[in-house]
Coordinates of C-alpha atoms and ligand atoms in Angstrom, one line a residue:
K1 CA 39.6 20.4 72.0
A2 CA 37.1 18.7 69.6
L3 CA 39.7 18.8 67.0
C4 CA 42.2 17.4 69.1
A5 CA 40.0 14.6 70.2
A6 CA 39.1 13.8 66.7
G7 CA 42.6 13.8 65.7
M8 CA 43.5 11.2 68.4
I9 CA 40.6 9.0 67.3
V10 CA 41.8 9.0 63.7
G11 CA 45.3 8.3 64.9
L12 CA 44.2 5.4 67.1
L13 CA 42.1 3.9 64.3
A14 CA 45.0 4.3 61.8
F15 CA 47.1 2.5 64.3
F16 CA 44.9 -0.4 64.7
W17 CA 44.1 -0.7 60.9
R18 CA 47.8 -0.3 59.8
D19 CA 49.0 -2.7 57.2
T20 CA 51.5 -5.0 58.8
F21 CA 51.3 -7.6 56.0
N22 CA 54.6 -9.0 54.8
P23 CA 54.3 -10.6 51.3
D24 CA 57.4 -12.7 51.9
S25 CA 55.4 -14.5 54.7
I26 CA 53.4 -16.2 52.0
S27 CA 56.1 -17.0 49.7
G28 CA 56.4 -20.8 49.6
A29 CA 53.5 -21.1 52.2
R30 CA 51.4 -24.3 51.6
V31 CA 47.9 -23.4 51.0
L32 CA 44.7 -25.6 50.6
L33 CA 41.9 -23.3 49.4
T34 CA 38.2 -24.4 49.0
G35 CA 35.7 -22.8 46.6
A36 CA 38.5 -22.0 44.2
S37 CA 36.8 -22.3 40.9
T38 CA 35.0 -18.8 40.8
G39 CA 34.5 -15.6 42.7
I40 CA 36.4 -14.7 45.8
G41 CA 38.2 -18.1 45.9
E42 CA 39.4 -17.8 42.4
Q43 CA 40.7 -14.3 43.2
M44 CA 42.4 -15.6 46.3
A45 CA 44.1 -18.3 44.2
Y46 CA 45.6 -15.6 41.9
H47 CA 46.8 -13.5 44.9
Y48 CA 48.5 -16.5 46.6
S49 CA 50.2 -17.3 43.3
R50 CA 51.6 -13.7 42.8
F51 CA 53.1 -14.2 46.4
G52 CA 54.7 -17.5 45.3
A53 CA 52.6 -19.9 47.3
E54 CA 52.1 -23.6 46.8
I55 CA 48.5 -24.3 46.4
V56 CA 45.8 -27.0 46.4
L57 CA 42.6 -25.9 44.7
T58 CA 39.3 -27.5 45.2
A59 CA 35.7 -27.2 44.1
R60 CA 33.3 -29.5 42.0
R61 CA 34.0 -28.4 38.6
G62 CA 37.2 -29.7 37.1
T63 CA 37.3 -27.6 33.9
L64 CA 37.2 -24.4 35.8
L65 CA 39.7 -25.5 38.4
Q66 CA 42.1 -26.6 35.4
K67 CA 41.7 -22.9 33.9
V68 CA 42.4 -21.3 37.4
M69 CA 45.5 -23.7 37.9
E70 CA 46.9 -22.7 34.5
K71 CA 46.6 -18.9 35.4
C72 CA 48.0 -19.6 38.9
L73 CA 51.2 -21.0 37.3
Q74 CA 51.6 -18.2 34.8
L75 CA 51.1 -15.7 37.8
G76 CA 54.0 -17.3 39.8
A77 CA 52.7 -20.0 42.0
K78 CA 55.6 -22.3 43.0
K79 CA 53.2 -25.5 42.7
V80 CA 49.5 -25.9 42.0
F81 CA 47.3 -28.9 42.2
Y82 CA 43.6 -29.3 42.2
I83 CA 41.1 -31.9 43.3
Q84 CA 37.3 -32.0 42.4
A85 CA 35.2 -32.6 45.4
D86 CA 31.5 -32.1 46.4
M87 CA 31.4 -30.9 50.1
S88 CA 27.8 -32.1 50.3
S89 CA 29.5 -35.6 50.7
P90 CA 30.4 -36.3 54.2
Q91 CA 33.5 -38.1 52.8
A92 CA 34.9 -35.2 50.6
P93 CA 36.7 -33.3 53.5
E94 CA 38.8 -36.3 54.3
E95 CA 39.7 -37.1 50.8
V96 CA 40.7 -33.4 50.0
M97 CA 42.8 -33.2 53.1
H98 CA 44.5 -36.4 52.2
F99 CA 45.2 -35.2 48.6
A100 CA 46.5 -31.9 49.9
L101 CA 48.9 -33.3 52.5
Q102 CA 50.2 -35.7 50.0
K103 CA 50.8 -32.9 47.4
L104 CA 52.1 -30.3 49.8
V105 CA 53.8 -32.4 52.3
G106 CA 52.3 -30.2 55.1
L107 CA 50.0 -27.3 55.4
D108 CA 50.4 -23.6 56.5
H109 CA 47.1 -22.0 55.6
L110 CA 43.7 -23.7 55.3
V111 CA 41.2 -21.3 53.5
L112 CA 37.6 -22.3 53.9
N113 CA 35.5 -20.5 51.5
H114 CA 33.1 -22.6 49.5
I115 CA 29.4 -22.2 49.7
G116 CA 26.5 -24.3 48.4
G117 CA 23.9 -22.6 46.2
T118 CA 20.9 -21.2 48.1
P119 CA 17.9 -19.1 47.0
F120 CA 18.0 -15.4 47.9
R121 CA 14.2 -15.1 48.9
M122 CA 11.8 -15.5 51.8
W123 CA 11.7 -18.5 53.8
D124 CA 9.6 -21.3 52.2
G125 CA 9.8 -23.9 54.8
D126 CA 12.4 -26.2 52.9
V127 CA 14.0 -27.9 56.0
E128 CA 15.9 -30.4 53.7
H129 CA 17.6 -27.6 51.9
T130 CA 18.8 -26.1 55.2
R131 CA 20.1 -29.5 56.3
W132 CA 22.0 -29.8 53.0
L133 CA 23.3 -26.4 53.3
M134 CA 24.5 -27.0 56.8
Q135 CA 26.6 -29.9 55.5
V136 CA 28.1 -27.9 52.7
N137 CA 28.6 -24.4 54.5
F138 CA 29.2 -25.6 58.1
L139 CA 29.8 -29.3 58.7
S140 CA 32.4 -29.7 55.9
Y141 CA 34.3 -26.7 57.3
V142 CA 34.4 -28.5 60.7
A143 CA 35.5 -31.7 59.2
L144 CA 38.3 -29.9 57.0
A145 CA 39.5 -27.9 60.0
S146 CA 39.5 -31.1 62.4
A147 CA 41.6 -33.1 59.9
A148 CA 44.1 -30.1 59.4
L149 CA 44.5 -29.1 63.0
P150 CA 47.3 -31.3 64.0
I151 CA 49.1 -30.4 60.8
L152 CA 48.6 -26.7 61.4
A153 CA 49.8 -27.0 64.9
E154 CA 53.1 -28.4 63.6
S155 CA 53.4 -25.5 61.2
K156 CA 52.0 -22.8 63.5
G157 CA 49.6 -22.2 60.6
S158 CA 46.3 -20.3 59.9
L159 CA 42.9 -21.5 59.6
I160 CA 41.0 -18.8 57.6
V161 CA 37.1 -19.0 57.7
V162 CA 35.2 -17.0 55.2
S163 CA 32.0 -15.7 56.6
S164 CA 29.6 -12.8 56.0
L165 CA 27.9 -9.8 57.5
T166 CA 24.9 -12.1 57.6
G167 CA 26.9 -14.4 59.9
K168 CA 27.0 -11.5 62.5
I169 CA 23.8 -9.6 61.7
S170 CA 20.6 -11.3 60.5
T171 CA 19.4 -9.8 57.2
P172 CA 16.2 -10.8 55.0
F173 CA 16.2 -13.4 52.4
T174 CA 19.1 -15.5 53.8
T175 CA 17.5 -17.7 56.5
S176 CA 19.4 -20.9 56.0
Y177 CA 22.6 -19.2 54.7
S178 CA 22.8 -16.8 57.6
A179 CA 22.3 -19.8 60.0
T180 CA 25.3 -21.7 58.6
K181 CA 27.5 -18.4 58.9
F182 CA 26.3 -17.7 62.5
A183 CA 27.3 -21.5 63.2
L184 CA 30.7 -20.9 61.8
D185 CA 31.2 -18.0 64.2
G186 CA 30.0 -20.0 67.2
F187 CA 32.2 -23.0 66.4
F188 CA 35.4 -21.4 65.3
S189 CA 35.3 -18.5 68.0
S190 CA 34.9 -21.2 70.6
L191 CA 37.7 -23.3 69.1
R192 CA 40.0 -20.3 69.1
H193 CA 39.5 -20.1 72.9
E194 CA 40.3 -23.8 73.3
L195 CA 43.5 -23.4 71.2
A196 CA 44.6 -20.6 73.2
M197 CA 44.0 -22.5 76.4
Q198 CA 46.1 -25.3 75.2
K199 CA 48.8 -22.9 74.0
Q200 CA 48.5 -24.2 70.4
D201 CA 49.8 -21.7 68.1
V202 CA 47.2 -22.1 65.3
C203 CA 45.5 -18.8 64.5
I204 CA 41.9 -18.6 63.3
T205 CA 40.9 -15.8 61.2
L206 CA 37.0 -15.2 60.7
C207 CA 36.5 -12.9 57.6
I208 CA 33.2 -10.8 57.6
L209 CA 32.4 -9.7 54.1
G210 CA 29.6 -7.4 52.9
L211 CA 28.3 -7.6 49.3
I212 CA 31.0 -8.5 46.8
D213 CA 30.7 -8.2 43.1
T214 CA 30.9 -12.0 42.1
E215 CA 28.6 -13.3 39.6
M216 CA 26.8 -15.3 41.9
A217 CA 26.1 -12.5 44.4
L218 CA 25.1 -9.9 41.8
E219 CA 22.7 -12.3 40.0
K220 CA 21.0 -13.2 43.3
T221 CA 20.7 -9.6 44.8
R222 CA 19.8 -7.9 41.6
G223 CA 16.7 -5.8 41.9
K224 CA 16.3 -7.0 45.7
V225 CA 19.2 -5.0 47.4
Y226 CA 20.0 -1.4 47.4
M227 CA 23.8 -1.7 48.3
S228 CA 26.9 -1.3 46.3
A229 CA 29.0 -4.3 45.7
Y230 CA 32.8 -4.3 46.5
P231 CA 35.5 -5.8 44.3
A232 CA 36.1 -9.5 44.7
S233 CA 39.9 -9.1 44.1
E234 CA 40.2 -6.6 47.0
A235 CA 38.0 -8.8 49.3
A236 CA 40.3 -11.7 48.4
L237 CA 43.5 -9.8 49.2
T238 CA 42.0 -8.7 52.6
I239 CA 41.2 -12.2 53.6
I240 CA 44.8 -13.3 52.6
K241 CA 46.5 -10.4 54.6
G242 CA 44.2 -11.2 57.6
G243 CA 45.3 -14.9 57.6
A244 CA 49.0 -14.0 57.1
T245 CA 48.9 -11.4 59.8
R246 CA 47.0 -13.8 62.1
A247 CA 44.2 -11.2 62.7
R248 CA 41.3 -12.7 64.8
E249 CA 38.8 -11.2 62.5
V250 CA 38.8 -9.1 59.3
F251 CA 35.9 -6.9 57.9
Y252 CA 35.6 -6.0 54.2
P253 CA 34.7 -3.3 53.6
W254 CA 36.3 -1.8 56.7
W255 CA 33.1 -0.1 58.1
L256 CA 31.3 -3.3 58.6
E257 CA 33.4 -3.5 61.9
L258 CA 31.7 -0.3 63.1
L259 CA 28.2 -1.7 62.2
C260 CA 28.9 -4.9 64.2
C261 CA 30.2 -2.9 67.0
L262 CA 26.8 -0.9 67.1
R263 CA 24.8 -4.2 66.4
D264 CA 23.4 -4.7 70.0
W265 CA 23.2 -1.1 71.1
F266 CA 20.2 0.0 68.9
P267 CA 18.5 -3.2 67.7
N268 CA 15.2 -1.6 66.6
Q269 CA 17.0 1.2 64.6
R270 CA 19.5 -1.5 63.3
D271 CA 16.6 -3.6 61.9
V272 CA 14.8 -0.6 60.4
V273 CA 18.1 0.5 58.6
I274 CA 18.8 -3.2 57.3
Q275 CA 15.2 -3.5 55.9
S276 CA 15.5 -0.3 54.2
F277 CA 18.3 -1.8 52.1
Y278 CA 15.9 -4.7 50.7
N279 CA 13.1 -4.6 48.2
Y280 CA 10.4 -6.8 49.8
T281 CA 8.2 -6.7 46.7
S282 CA 10.6 -8.6 44.6
A283 CA 11.0 -11.8 46.9
Ligands
LIG301 P1 30.9 -18.3 44.3 O1 29.5 -18.8 44.2 O2 31.4 -17.4 43.3 O3 31.9 -19.5 44.7 C1 31.4 -20.5 45.5 C2 32.5 -21.6 45.3 O4 32.2 -22.7 46.1 C3 32.7 -22.0 43.9 O5 34.3 -22.3 43.7 C4 32.1 -23.3 43.8 O6 32.6 -24.1 42.8 C5 32.2 -23.9 45.2 N1 31.0 -24.7 45.5 C6 29.7 -24.6 45.3 N2 29.2 -25.7 45.8 C7 30.0 -26.5 46.2 C8 30.0 -27.8 46.7 N3 28.8 -28.6 47.0 N4 31.1 -28.5 47.2 C9 32.3 -27.9 46.9 N5 32.4 -26.7 46.4 C10 31.4 -26.0 46.2 O7 30.7 -17.5 45.8 P2 31.6 -16.2 46.3 O8 33.0 -16.1 45.8 O9 30.7 -15.0 46.1 O10 31.7 -16.5 47.8 C11 32.8 -16.9 48.5 C12 32.7 -16.8 50.1 O11 32.6 -15.4 50.3 C13 31.7 -17.6 50.6 O12 32.0 -18.2 51.8 C14 30.5 -16.6 50.8 O13 29.6 -17.0 51.8 C15 31.4 -15.4 51.1 N6 30.7 -14.1 50.9 C16 30.4 -13.7 49.6 C17 29.8 -12.6 49.6 C18 29.3 -12.0 48.1 O14 28.6 -10.9 48.1 N7 29.8 -12.5 47.1 C19 29.2 -11.7 50.7 C20 29.5 -12.2 52.0 C21 30.2 -13.4 52.0 P3 31.9 -25.3 42.0 O15 30.5 -24.8 41.6 O16 32.7 -25.6 40.9 O17 31.8 -26.5 42.9

């Protein structure tokens, strides 16, 4: 009986997590991708290119974006453009959206992925930094999404928001960053309800990532975190598939979903387990 029950559970999990992604759904799709110069954003740019998308890339550093653009064209992107923008400027989201709509003549996927630099250490009382980070990691997402929504409604498109485990479960050394990611969940999960109530066919996919092996993340967490980092290219593909299949939320690695389910059941044990992953003496 126990074996039978276990088999049924595995079968159900396999059913819910089956891969329904159709690469053709991305071929020719018009994509605006932020934070595209390095890390997971760069990897997403390459995957979208292999699937034959039309892409606008954005970040601050033009030399890096130029290189990413050239590689995207080699990999098969139908069209690629880039625009330099600093999302700490309140005007940047509108300028980027204007550029993207001009170049792509519409939009199917808006991928919000950029983050501002933030220290990985104990809270030191720097309120100004938190204010700045809110602008880059949260308010610019809201502004980009708000400018894109009417266009995405026309194309029945996808709004893909890259978040983190620290946007679902609080962890040490990430006070301001964690706050910006929790804010994304609050805003976009509420917006998802409103779009459904208005019968607007725009999907919102929130992506919950664990530790990923980007240069930035490895450098910050070295000696401070006892966790393995997962490959950026796989994280990028999981995000793209989530958006293309119109998933509500995606988790990478997959077991983060279980962790989030258990989050509120055993809060004390949860906090002890989380603290055991961190080296307090280094921060
Ligand atoms: P990276 O630091 O590698 O990339 C960040 C991107 O954002 C770069 O393209 C950077 O380009 C851009 N950026 C930085 N500051 C600004 C700014 N002020 N305005 C516009 N663009 C800016 O980060 P990751 O690839 O690691 O992270 C990508 C996403 O994944 C983020 O949302 C992050 O929260 C999430 N994530 C990552 C994890 C990890 O372990 N790596 C874990 C959990 C979530 P430029 O400097 O040229 O502007």
